[in-house]
Amino acid sequence: MQVDPFGAREIFVGFANFAQLLGSPDYRQSVFFTLWFTVIQAVVTIALALLFAFATDFVIRGRGLYKSVILMPYAIAPVISGVLWAFLFNPAVGPLAQFIQSLGIPWDPNRRPFDAQLLVIVASVWKHICYDYIFLVAALLAVPQSLLEAAKLDGARPVRRFFTISLPLVTPTIFFLMVMNVVYGLFETFGIIDAVTRGGPAGATNTLVYKVYQDGFVQLNLGSSAAQSVILMIIAILFTVLQFRALERRVNYQV
Amino acid sequence: MIERNLGLTIFCHAVLLLGAAAVCLPLYFAFVAGSLTLQEVQQTPFPWVPGTHFLDNIATAWNQGNFSRLYINSLIVTVGIVVGKLTISLIAAFAITYFRFPFRMTAFWLIFVSLMLPVEVRIIPTYEAVADAAGPLRWFADITGISWLVGSVTGYQLEAALQWNMVNTYSGLILPLIASASATFLFRQFFLTVPEELCEAARLDGAGPVKFFLDILLPLSRANIAALSIILFIYGWNQYLWPLLFTTDAEMQTAILGLKHLVPVSDAEPAWNIAMSAAFFVMLPPAVIILLMQRWFTKGLVDSGK
């Protein structure tokens, strides 16, 4: 559908919106950025969460305190997380940005696309580690003690035990979390992007969801925005199916 | 399992301390920034020690952002979402678990499909539907000729009467977010574990379905309800995209949106001290809930992920 500027007429245009979309360099840039942003964010988040979960499982003293602190970001809205990081790395007043600049590295997320992308990734990872962490700590607790003790009697050291026993047993959880991370990266980072970069500079951090909002509600190109929604919906359905496959595997492994 | 491995213990503590520091660092700097004056916040290098104006800044932010109103809005919307989601999913789960009715599987799959459609994906259709909730009725009246009939008999314009716009209302903010497939599935899973005998015993004692639901199922699922409400509270409080689209009136915005408006944009006066102090009271309610009810919250999250 195409709505004329006065909203008086609607014309059915068939697949023209889709054709236009797939042909536009803006959209391709957005797809490309969304893809690598999501993948990097998902991998970094789960790696760090796994490290923290392993450490939490190992230490005895202060475990509760560490857990409470690492869980904190869950309470913080994506937008607020975005605002916090936008402040830290604000080229004019941000403390960390000043630190980076004092090292002689140029830093300005408002102008340099790569800086902006990095900042968005850091803010999203910071916000999401807690989620993966909760699940991994729970999964590691559920690893049968008898297996670990048997391995210990056989002389396996803690790191070895982690990699040969715990890790394979929590793989289904990791798989599930990977899917959840990707879903988070695709859909829930809207607030972070809006707070940190507003899709800029020059569309460098325009994820697919942010583009739907930008095109539809800011530039009022409802036709194109709706076509993008349909594409997003297909992606969402794909991931829900994947998620359920992941759940099935979780049940089968009895973790 | 008692085991001494000093090196690894130190390493683990170091990792966790680093992680905790990474979590706290932005919050600490936000606190420092929130306690400075406008001049102090712009100095280089940025101070490490908090200033003395935290409460002043909070007061300024509170008044400047009209947060007395926004806070109440946020509370109403959040409580609405929590109560609405719980009610709907409890009733829906009760229906699909305990009753055999025609199209039961259809209903089940419809709920299942809605799992695939987060708000972010369906913003345009949802906006259309809620901004013009009476649209389908009007269309129906138009197609069937009712509006023509009413119009010619009474001279009354049915189209004009059938207008229902929920933009800038609480129901508009709450209703589209209420339907929750994951909560329905959580309760369904739980109801499936309730022993069949309970249901039979209740029936033998002459309890109808409603009594069974209220007096047996609800008390049994108290733990799940508590755990889920925490998660839903955080979810509701932190909603951003939908209120952003759906409120044009400053009086109807939520606290998160209010905070966003306080954040300085590139060319404005960099009043980060005000924005940062505001960030603290905006994230206070969910943070308090997480700290106080951590056990419930962990349970709720891990369960609802299953």
Coordinates of C-alpha atoms in Angstrom, one line a residue:
Chain A
M1 CA 0.0 0.0 0.0
Q2 CA 1.2 3.5 -0.7
V3 CA -0.6 6.4 1.1
D4 CA -0.4 9.8 -0.7
P5 CA 0.9 12.7 1.4
F6 CA -2.6 13.9 2.4
G7 CA -3.7 10.4 3.4
A8 CA -6.6 10.6 1.1
R9 CA -5.8 7.7 -1.2
E10 CA -4.4 4.4 -0.8
I11 CA -3.0 2.5 -3.8
F12 CA -2.3 -1.1 -3.8
V13 CA 1.2 -1.6 -5.2
G14 CA 1.7 -5.3 -5.0
F15 CA 5.2 -6.3 -4.2
A16 CA 6.7 -2.9 -5.2
N17 CA 7.5 -2.0 -1.6
F18 CA 9.4 -5.2 -1.2
A19 CA 11.3 -4.8 -4.4
Q20 CA 12.2 -1.3 -3.6
L21 CA 13.3 -2.4 -0.1
L22 CA 15.5 -5.2 -1.3
G23 CA 17.1 -3.0 -3.9
S24 CA 17.9 -0.1 -1.5
P25 CA 21.5 0.2 -0.3
D26 CA 20.1 1.7 3.0
Y27 CA 18.2 -1.5 3.8
R28 CA 21.1 -3.7 2.8
Q29 CA 23.4 -1.7 5.1
S30 CA 20.8 -2.1 7.9
V31 CA 20.6 -5.9 7.3
F32 CA 24.3 -6.2 7.3
F33 CA 24.8 -4.2 10.5
T34 CA 22.0 -6.0 12.3
L35 CA 23.5 -9.3 11.4
W36 CA 27.0 -8.7 12.6
F37 CA 25.8 -6.7 15.6
T38 CA 23.5 -9.5 16.7
V39 CA 26.1 -12.2 16.2
I40 CA 28.9 -10.4 18.0
Q41 CA 26.6 -9.4 20.8
A42 CA 25.3 -12.9 21.3
V43 CA 28.8 -14.5 21.3
V44 CA 30.4 -12.0 23.6
T45 CA 27.5 -12.0 26.0
I46 CA 27.4 -15.8 26.3
A47 CA 31.2 -16.1 26.6
L48 CA 31.4 -13.6 29.4
A49 CA 28.3 -15.0 31.1
L50 CA 29.9 -18.5 31.0
L51 CA 33.1 -17.2 32.5
F52 CA 31.2 -15.5 35.3
A53 CA 29.0 -18.5 35.9
F54 CA 32.0 -20.8 36.1
A55 CA 33.7 -18.5 38.6
T56 CA 30.5 -18.2 40.6
D57 CA 30.2 -22.0 40.7
F58 CA 33.8 -22.4 41.9
V59 CA 34.1 -19.7 44.6
I60 CA 32.4 -20.2 48.0
R61 CA 32.9 -17.0 49.8
G62 CA 30.8 -14.0 48.6
R63 CA 28.9 -16.0 46.1
G64 CA 25.6 -14.4 47.0
L65 CA 27.0 -10.9 46.8
Y66 CA 28.6 -11.4 43.4
K67 CA 25.3 -12.8 42.1
S68 CA 23.3 -9.9 43.3
V69 CA 25.7 -7.4 41.8
I70 CA 25.9 -9.1 38.4
L71 CA 22.1 -9.5 38.3
M72 CA 21.6 -5.8 38.7
P73 CA 21.4 -4.8 35.1
Y74 CA 18.3 -7.0 34.6
A75 CA 16.4 -4.3 36.5
I76 CA 17.7 -1.6 34.2
A77 CA 15.7 -0.8 31.1
P78 CA 17.6 -1.0 27.8
V79 CA 17.0 2.7 27.4
I80 CA 18.6 3.5 30.7
S81 CA 21.5 1.2 29.9
G82 CA 21.9 3.1 26.7
V83 CA 21.7 6.5 28.4
L84 CA 24.4 5.4 30.9
W85 CA 26.8 4.3 28.3
A86 CA 26.1 7.2 26.1
F87 CA 27.1 9.4 29.0
L88 CA 30.3 7.4 29.8
F89 CA 31.4 7.6 26.2
N90 CA 30.1 11.1 25.4
P91 CA 33.0 12.8 23.6
A92 CA 32.5 16.1 25.5
V93 CA 31.8 15.1 29.1
G94 CA 32.0 11.3 29.4
P95 CA 34.7 10.1 31.8
L96 CA 35.7 7.0 29.8
A97 CA 35.7 9.0 26.5
Q98 CA 38.1 11.4 28.1
F99 CA 40.3 8.5 29.2
I100 CA 40.4 7.1 25.7
Q101 CA 41.1 10.5 24.2
S102 CA 43.9 11.0 26.7
L103 CA 45.5 7.8 25.4
G104 CA 45.6 9.5 22.0
I105 CA 42.9 7.4 20.4
P106 CA 40.3 9.4 18.5
W107 CA 36.8 8.8 19.8
D108 CA 33.5 10.3 18.8
P109 CA 30.5 8.0 18.4
N110 CA 28.5 10.9 17.0
R111 CA 30.7 11.1 13.9
R112 CA 32.7 7.9 13.6
P113 CA 30.4 5.0 12.6
F114 CA 32.7 2.3 14.0
D115 CA 32.8 4.0 17.5
A116 CA 29.0 4.2 17.5
Q117 CA 28.7 0.5 16.6
L118 CA 31.2 -0.5 19.3
L119 CA 29.3 1.6 21.9
V120 CA 26.0 0.0 21.0
I121 CA 27.5 -3.4 21.3
V122 CA 29.0 -2.7 24.7
A123 CA 25.8 -1.3 26.0
S124 CA 23.7 -4.3 24.8
V125 CA 26.2 -6.8 26.2
W126 CA 26.3 -5.1 29.5
K127 CA 22.5 -5.1 29.7
H128 CA 22.2 -8.8 28.7
I129 CA 25.0 -10.7 30.5
C130 CA 22.8 -11.0 33.6
Y131 CA 20.2 -13.0 31.7
D132 CA 22.5 -15.6 30.4
Y133 CA 24.3 -15.6 33.7
I134 CA 21.2 -16.6 35.7
F135 CA 20.4 -19.5 33.4
L136 CA 24.0 -20.7 33.3
V137 CA 24.4 -20.6 37.1
A138 CA 21.2 -22.6 37.4
A139 CA 22.3 -25.1 34.8
L140 CA 25.8 -25.5 36.4
L141 CA 24.1 -26.2 39.8
A142 CA 22.0 -28.9 38.1
V143 CA 25.1 -30.8 36.9
P144 CA 25.0 -34.1 38.9
Q145 CA 27.5 -33.9 41.7
S146 CA 28.2 -37.7 41.4
L147 CA 29.7 -37.2 37.9
L148 CA 31.9 -34.4 39.1
E149 CA 33.1 -36.4 42.1
A150 CA 33.9 -39.4 40.0
A151 CA 36.0 -37.2 37.7
K152 CA 37.7 -35.8 40.7
L153 CA 38.6 -39.2 41.9
D154 CA 40.0 -39.9 38.5
G155 CA 42.3 -36.9 39.0
A156 CA 40.6 -34.3 36.8
R157 CA 41.3 -30.8 37.9
P158 CA 38.5 -28.2 38.1
V159 CA 39.1 -26.6 34.7
R160 CA 39.3 -30.0 33.0
R161 CA 36.1 -31.0 34.8
F162 CA 34.4 -27.9 33.6
F163 CA 35.3 -28.5 30.0
T164 CA 34.7 -32.3 29.9
I165 CA 31.7 -32.7 32.1
S166 CA 29.8 -29.4 33.0
L167 CA 30.2 -27.8 29.6
P168 CA 28.8 -30.7 27.5
L169 CA 25.9 -31.0 30.0
V170 CA 25.0 -27.4 29.8
T171 CA 25.3 -27.2 26.0
P172 CA 21.5 -27.3 25.5
T173 CA 21.2 -24.3 27.8
I174 CA 23.9 -22.5 25.8
F175 CA 22.0 -23.3 22.6
F176 CA 18.8 -22.0 24.1
L177 CA 20.6 -18.8 25.3
M178 CA 22.2 -18.3 21.9
V179 CA 18.7 -18.2 20.4
M180 CA 17.5 -15.9 23.1
N181 CA 20.5 -13.6 22.6
V182 CA 19.8 -13.4 18.9
V183 CA 16.2 -12.5 19.6
Y184 CA 17.3 -9.9 22.1
G185 CA 19.8 -8.4 19.6
L186 CA 17.2 -8.3 16.9
F187 CA 14.2 -6.9 18.7
E188 CA 14.9 -5.6 22.2
T189 CA 17.9 -3.4 21.5
F190 CA 15.6 -0.7 20.2
G191 CA 15.8 1.3 23.4
I192 CA 19.6 1.2 23.4
I193 CA 19.9 2.3 19.9
D194 CA 17.4 5.1 20.4
A195 CA 19.2 6.3 23.5
V196 CA 22.8 6.0 22.2
T197 CA 22.9 6.8 18.5
R198 CA 19.4 7.1 17.0
G199 CA 20.6 4.9 14.2
G200 CA 23.3 7.3 13.3
P201 CA 25.9 8.4 12.2
A202 CA 24.6 8.1 8.7
G203 CA 22.6 5.0 9.4
A204 CA 25.6 3.1 10.7
T205 CA 23.7 1.7 13.7
N206 CA 20.3 1.4 12.1
T207 CA 19.1 -2.1 13.0
L208 CA 16.0 -3.6 11.3
V209 CA 13.6 -2.8 14.1
Y210 CA 14.9 0.7 14.5
K211 CA 14.5 1.2 10.7
V212 CA 10.8 0.0 10.9
Y213 CA 10.2 2.7 13.5
Q214 CA 12.3 5.4 11.7
D215 CA 10.6 4.8 8.3
G216 CA 7.1 4.3 9.6
F217 CA 6.7 6.7 12.5
V218 CA 9.3 9.4 11.9
Q219 CA 9.4 9.6 8.1
L220 CA 5.8 8.3 7.8
N221 CA 6.6 5.9 4.9
L222 CA 4.1 3.4 6.2
G223 CA 4.2 1.2 3.1
S224 CA 7.9 0.5 3.3
S225 CA 7.8 0.2 7.1
A226 CA 5.0 -2.4 6.9
A227 CA 7.0 -4.4 4.3
Q228 CA 9.9 -4.3 6.7
S229 CA 7.6 -5.6 9.4
V230 CA 6.6 -8.5 7.3
I231 CA 10.3 -9.4 6.7
L232 CA 10.9 -9.1 10.5
M233 CA 8.0 -11.3 11.2
I234 CA 9.4 -14.0 9.0
I235 CA 12.7 -13.8 10.9
A236 CA 10.8 -13.9 14.2
I237 CA 8.9 -17.0 13.3
L238 CA 12.1 -18.6 12.2
F239 CA 13.6 -17.9 15.6
T240 CA 10.6 -19.1 17.5
V241 CA 10.8 -22.4 15.7
L242 CA 14.5 -22.6 16.5
Q243 CA 13.8 -21.7 20.1
F244 CA 11.3 -24.6 20.4
R245 CA 13.8 -27.0 18.9
A246 CA 16.2 -25.8 21.5
L247 CA 13.7 -26.4 24.2
E248 CA 13.1 -29.9 23.0
R249 CA 16.8 -30.6 23.1
R250 CA 16.9 -29.3 26.7
V251 CA 14.3 -31.8 27.8
N252 CA 16.0 -34.7 26.1
Y253 CA 19.3 -34.1 27.8
Q254 CA 17.5 -33.9 31.2
V255 CA 19.4 -30.8 32.3
Chain B
M1 CA 33.2 -31.0 47.5
I2 CA 36.1 -29.5 49.4
E3 CA 39.1 -28.8 47.4
R4 CA 41.9 -26.3 47.7
N5 CA 43.2 -24.7 44.6
L6 CA 44.5 -21.3 45.5
G7 CA 45.4 -20.1 42.0
L8 CA 42.1 -20.9 40.6
T9 CA 40.2 -19.4 43.6
I10 CA 42.1 -16.1 43.2
F11 CA 41.5 -16.2 39.4
C12 CA 37.8 -16.7 40.0
H13 CA 37.5 -14.0 42.5
A14 CA 39.4 -11.7 40.2
V15 CA 37.0 -12.5 37.3
L16 CA 34.0 -11.9 39.5
L17 CA 35.4 -8.7 40.9
L18 CA 36.0 -7.5 37.4
G19 CA 32.5 -8.4 36.4
A20 CA 31.0 -6.7 39.4
A21 CA 33.2 -3.6 38.7
A22 CA 32.0 -3.6 35.1
V23 CA 28.4 -3.6 36.3
C24 CA 29.0 -1.0 38.9
L25 CA 31.2 1.4 36.9
P26 CA 28.5 3.0 34.8
L27 CA 26.2 3.2 37.8
Y28 CA 29.0 4.8 39.9
F29 CA 29.8 7.4 37.2
A30 CA 26.1 8.1 36.8
F31 CA 25.9 8.7 40.5
V32 CA 29.0 11.0 40.4
A33 CA 27.6 12.9 37.5
G34 CA 24.2 13.1 39.2
S35 CA 25.8 14.8 42.2
L36 CA 27.7 17.6 40.4
T37 CA 26.6 21.0 39.3
L38 CA 26.4 21.8 35.6
Q39 CA 29.8 23.5 35.6
E40 CA 31.4 20.7 37.4
V41 CA 30.1 18.0 35.1
Q42 CA 31.7 19.6 32.1
Q43 CA 35.3 19.7 33.5
T44 CA 38.1 17.6 32.3
P45 CA 39.3 15.3 33.7
F46 CA 36.0 14.0 35.1
P47 CA 36.0 13.8 38.9
W48 CA 36.1 10.5 40.7
V49 CA 34.6 11.7 43.9
P50 CA 30.9 12.5 44.0
G51 CA 29.8 16.1 44.7
T52 CA 27.2 17.3 47.1
H53 CA 24.3 18.2 44.8
F54 CA 22.7 14.8 44.4
L55 CA 19.5 15.7 46.2
D56 CA 19.3 19.1 44.5
N57 CA 19.6 17.5 41.1
I58 CA 17.0 14.9 41.9
A59 CA 14.6 17.6 43.0
T60 CA 15.3 19.6 39.8
A61 CA 14.9 16.6 37.6
W62 CA 11.7 15.5 39.4
N63 CA 10.1 18.9 38.8
Q64 CA 11.6 19.6 35.4
G65 CA 10.4 16.2 34.0
N66 CA 7.0 16.4 35.7
F67 CA 7.8 13.1 37.3
S68 CA 5.1 13.2 39.9
R69 CA 2.7 12.6 37.1
L70 CA 4.9 10.3 35.0
Y71 CA 5.6 8.1 38.0
I72 CA 1.9 7.6 38.6
N73 CA 1.4 6.8 34.9
S74 CA 4.2 4.2 35.0
L75 CA 2.8 2.6 38.1
I76 CA -0.7 2.4 36.7
V77 CA 0.5 1.0 33.4
T78 CA 2.9 -1.5 35.1
V79 CA 0.3 -2.8 37.5
G80 CA -2.2 -2.9 34.7
I81 CA 0.1 -5.0 32.6
V82 CA 1.0 -7.3 35.5
V83 CA -2.6 -7.9 36.6
G84 CA -3.9 -8.2 33.1
K85 CA -1.2 -10.6 31.9
L86 CA -1.6 -12.8 35.0
T87 CA -5.4 -12.8 34.7
I88 CA -5.5 -13.6 31.0
S89 CA -2.9 -16.2 31.1
L90 CA -4.3 -17.9 34.2
I91 CA -7.7 -18.1 32.7
A92 CA -6.4 -19.2 29.3
A93 CA -4.2 -21.8 30.7
F94 CA -7.2 -23.1 32.9
A95 CA -9.3 -23.3 29.8
I96 CA -6.9 -25.2 27.5
T97 CA -5.8 -27.6 30.2
Y98 CA -9.0 -28.6 31.9
F99 CA -11.7 -28.3 29.3
R100 CA -12.5 -30.2 26.1
F101 CA -14.3 -27.8 23.8
P102 CA -14.5 -27.4 20.0
F103 CA -11.5 -25.6 18.5
R104 CA -9.5 -26.1 21.6
M105 CA -6.4 -27.0 19.6
T106 CA -7.1 -24.0 17.3
A107 CA -7.1 -21.7 20.4
F108 CA -3.9 -23.4 21.6
W109 CA -2.1 -22.8 18.3
L110 CA -3.4 -19.2 18.1
I111 CA -1.8 -18.5 21.4
F112 CA 1.3 -20.3 20.3
V113 CA 1.5 -18.2 17.2
S114 CA 1.3 -15.0 19.1
L115 CA 4.5 -16.0 20.8
M116 CA 6.2 -15.3 17.5
L117 CA 5.1 -11.7 17.3
P118 CA 6.8 -9.4 19.8
V119 CA 5.5 -5.8 19.8
E120 CA 8.5 -4.6 17.9
V121 CA 7.5 -6.7 14.9
R122 CA 3.9 -5.6 14.8
I123 CA 4.0 -2.0 15.7
I124 CA 2.1 -0.7 12.7
P125 CA -0.9 -3.2 12.8
T126 CA -1.1 -2.9 16.5
Y127 CA -1.1 0.9 16.3
E128 CA -3.8 0.9 13.7
A129 CA -5.9 -1.6 15.7
V130 CA -5.7 0.3 19.0
A131 CA -5.8 3.8 17.6
D132 CA -9.0 2.9 15.8
A133 CA -10.5 0.1 17.9
A134 CA -14.0 0.5 16.5
G135 CA -12.8 0.4 12.9
P136 CA -13.8 -3.2 12.3
L137 CA -17.3 -2.5 13.7
R138 CA -17.7 0.5 11.4
W139 CA -16.6 -1.6 8.5
F140 CA -19.0 -4.3 9.4
A141 CA -21.9 -1.8 9.7
D142 CA -20.9 -0.3 6.4
I143 CA -20.7 -3.6 4.5
T144 CA -24.0 -5.0 5.9
G145 CA -25.8 -1.8 5.2
I146 CA -26.7 -1.2 8.9
S147 CA -25.2 2.2 8.8
W148 CA -27.2 3.1 5.7
L149 CA -30.4 1.8 7.4
V150 CA -29.8 3.7 10.6
G151 CA -28.8 6.8 8.7
S152 CA -31.9 6.8 6.5
V153 CA -34.3 5.9 9.3
T154 CA -33.1 8.2 12.1
G155 CA -30.8 10.5 10.3
Y156 CA -28.1 9.5 12.8
Q157 CA -24.5 9.0 11.5
L158 CA -23.4 5.7 12.7
E159 CA -19.8 6.2 11.5
A160 CA -19.5 9.2 13.7
A161 CA -20.7 7.3 16.7
L162 CA -18.5 4.3 16.2
Q163 CA -15.2 6.0 17.1
W164 CA -13.0 4.5 19.7
N165 CA -9.5 5.9 19.9
M166 CA -7.2 4.7 22.6
V167 CA -4.2 7.0 21.8
N168 CA -3.1 8.7 25.0
T169 CA -5.1 6.5 27.3
Y170 CA -4.1 4.0 29.9
S171 CA -6.0 1.2 28.3
G172 CA -4.2 2.0 25.0
L173 CA -0.9 1.6 26.8
I174 CA -1.8 -1.5 28.7
L175 CA -4.1 -3.6 26.4
P176 CA -1.7 -4.3 23.5
L177 CA 1.0 -5.6 25.9
I178 CA -1.3 -7.9 28.0
A179 CA -1.6 -10.9 25.8
S180 CA 1.2 -13.2 26.8
A181 CA 1.8 -16.6 25.3
S182 CA 4.8 -17.4 27.5
A183 CA 2.9 -16.8 30.7
T184 CA 0.1 -18.9 29.4
F185 CA 2.5 -21.8 28.7
L186 CA 4.1 -21.4 32.0
F187 CA 0.8 -21.9 33.8
R188 CA -0.3 -24.6 31.4
Q189 CA 2.9 -26.6 32.3
F190 CA 2.2 -26.1 35.9
F191 CA -1.5 -27.1 35.7
L192 CA -0.4 -30.3 33.9
T193 CA 1.6 -31.2 37.0
V194 CA -1.3 -30.8 39.4
P195 CA -2.6 -34.3 40.2
E196 CA -5.7 -35.5 38.4
E197 CA -7.0 -36.7 41.8
L198 CA -7.4 -33.2 43.1
C199 CA -9.8 -32.3 40.3
E200 CA -11.8 -35.5 40.9
A201 CA -11.9 -35.0 44.7
A202 CA -13.1 -31.4 44.1
R203 CA -15.8 -32.7 41.8
L204 CA -16.9 -35.4 44.3
D205 CA -17.2 -32.7 46.9
G206 CA -19.5 -30.8 44.6
A207 CA -17.2 -28.0 43.6
G208 CA -17.8 -26.5 40.2
P209 CA -15.0 -25.5 37.8
V210 CA -15.0 -21.9 39.1
K211 CA -14.7 -23.0 42.7
F212 CA -12.0 -25.5 41.8
F213 CA -10.1 -22.8 40.0
L214 CA -10.4 -20.2 42.8
D215 CA -10.0 -22.5 45.8
I216 CA -7.5 -25.1 44.6
L217 CA -5.6 -24.0 41.5
L218 CA -4.9 -20.4 42.5
P219 CA -3.5 -21.2 45.9
L220 CA -1.4 -24.0 44.4
S221 CA 0.1 -21.7 41.8
R222 CA 0.9 -18.9 44.3
A223 CA 4.6 -19.4 44.0
N224 CA 4.5 -19.2 40.2
I225 CA 2.3 -16.2 40.3
A226 CA 4.7 -14.4 42.6
A227 CA 7.7 -15.3 40.6
L228 CA 6.1 -14.2 37.3
S229 CA 4.7 -10.9 38.7
I230 CA 8.3 -9.8 39.5
I231 CA 9.4 -10.4 35.9
L232 CA 6.3 -8.9 34.5
F233 CA 6.7 -5.8 36.7
I234 CA 10.2 -5.2 35.4
Y235 CA 9.0 -5.9 31.9
G236 CA 6.1 -3.4 32.3
W237 CA 8.1 -0.7 34.0
N238 CA 10.9 -0.9 31.3
Q239 CA 8.6 -0.7 28.3
Y240 CA 9.8 1.9 25.9
L241 CA 8.9 1.4 22.3
W242 CA 5.2 1.2 22.8
P243 CA 4.7 4.2 25.1
L244 CA 7.0 6.1 22.8
L245 CA 4.7 5.4 19.8
F246 CA 1.5 5.7 21.6
T247 CA 1.7 8.8 23.7
T248 CA 1.7 12.2 22.2
D249 CA 0.5 13.9 25.3
A250 CA 3.2 14.8 27.8
E251 CA 0.8 14.1 30.6
M252 CA 0.4 10.4 29.6
Q253 CA 4.0 9.4 29.2
T254 CA 5.8 6.9 31.4
A255 CA 8.8 7.6 33.6
I256 CA 11.2 6.0 31.2
L257 CA 10.1 8.3 28.4
G258 CA 10.4 11.3 30.8
L259 CA 14.0 10.3 31.5
K260 CA 14.7 10.1 27.8
H261 CA 13.5 13.6 27.4
L262 CA 16.0 14.9 30.0
V263 CA 19.0 13.4 28.2
P264 CA 20.8 16.2 26.4
V265 CA 21.1 16.0 22.7
S266 CA 24.2 17.0 20.9
D267 CA 23.7 20.8 20.6
A268 CA 21.8 21.5 23.8
E269 CA 23.2 22.5 27.2
P270 CA 24.9 19.3 28.5
A271 CA 22.8 18.9 31.6
W272 CA 24.0 15.3 32.2
N273 CA 23.9 15.9 35.9
I274 CA 20.1 16.2 35.9
A275 CA 19.6 13.3 33.5
M276 CA 21.8 11.0 35.5
S277 CA 20.1 11.8 38.8
A278 CA 16.8 11.2 37.1
A279 CA 18.1 7.8 35.9
F280 CA 18.4 6.8 39.5
F281 CA 14.9 7.3 40.6
V282 CA 13.5 5.9 37.3
M283 CA 15.4 2.6 37.8
L284 CA 14.7 2.5 41.5
P285 CA 11.5 0.4 41.6
P286 CA 12.7 -2.5 39.5
A287 CA 16.1 -2.5 41.2
V288 CA 14.5 -2.6 44.7
I289 CA 12.3 -5.5 43.6
I290 CA 15.2 -7.5 42.2
L291 CA 17.3 -6.9 45.3
L292 CA 14.6 -7.8 47.7
M293 CA 13.1 -10.8 45.9
Q294 CA 16.1 -12.2 44.1
R295 CA 15.2 -15.9 44.8
W296 CA 11.7 -15.5 43.4
F297 CA 13.0 -13.6 40.5
T298 CA 15.6 -16.2 39.5
K299 CA 13.0 -19.0 39.8
G300 CA 10.5 -17.0 37.7
L301 CA 13.0 -16.3 35.0
V302 CA 14.4 -19.8 34.7
D303 CA 10.8 -21.3 34.8
S304 CA 9.4 -18.9 32.2
G305 CA 12.3 -19.7 29.9
K306 CA 11.4 -23.4 29.9

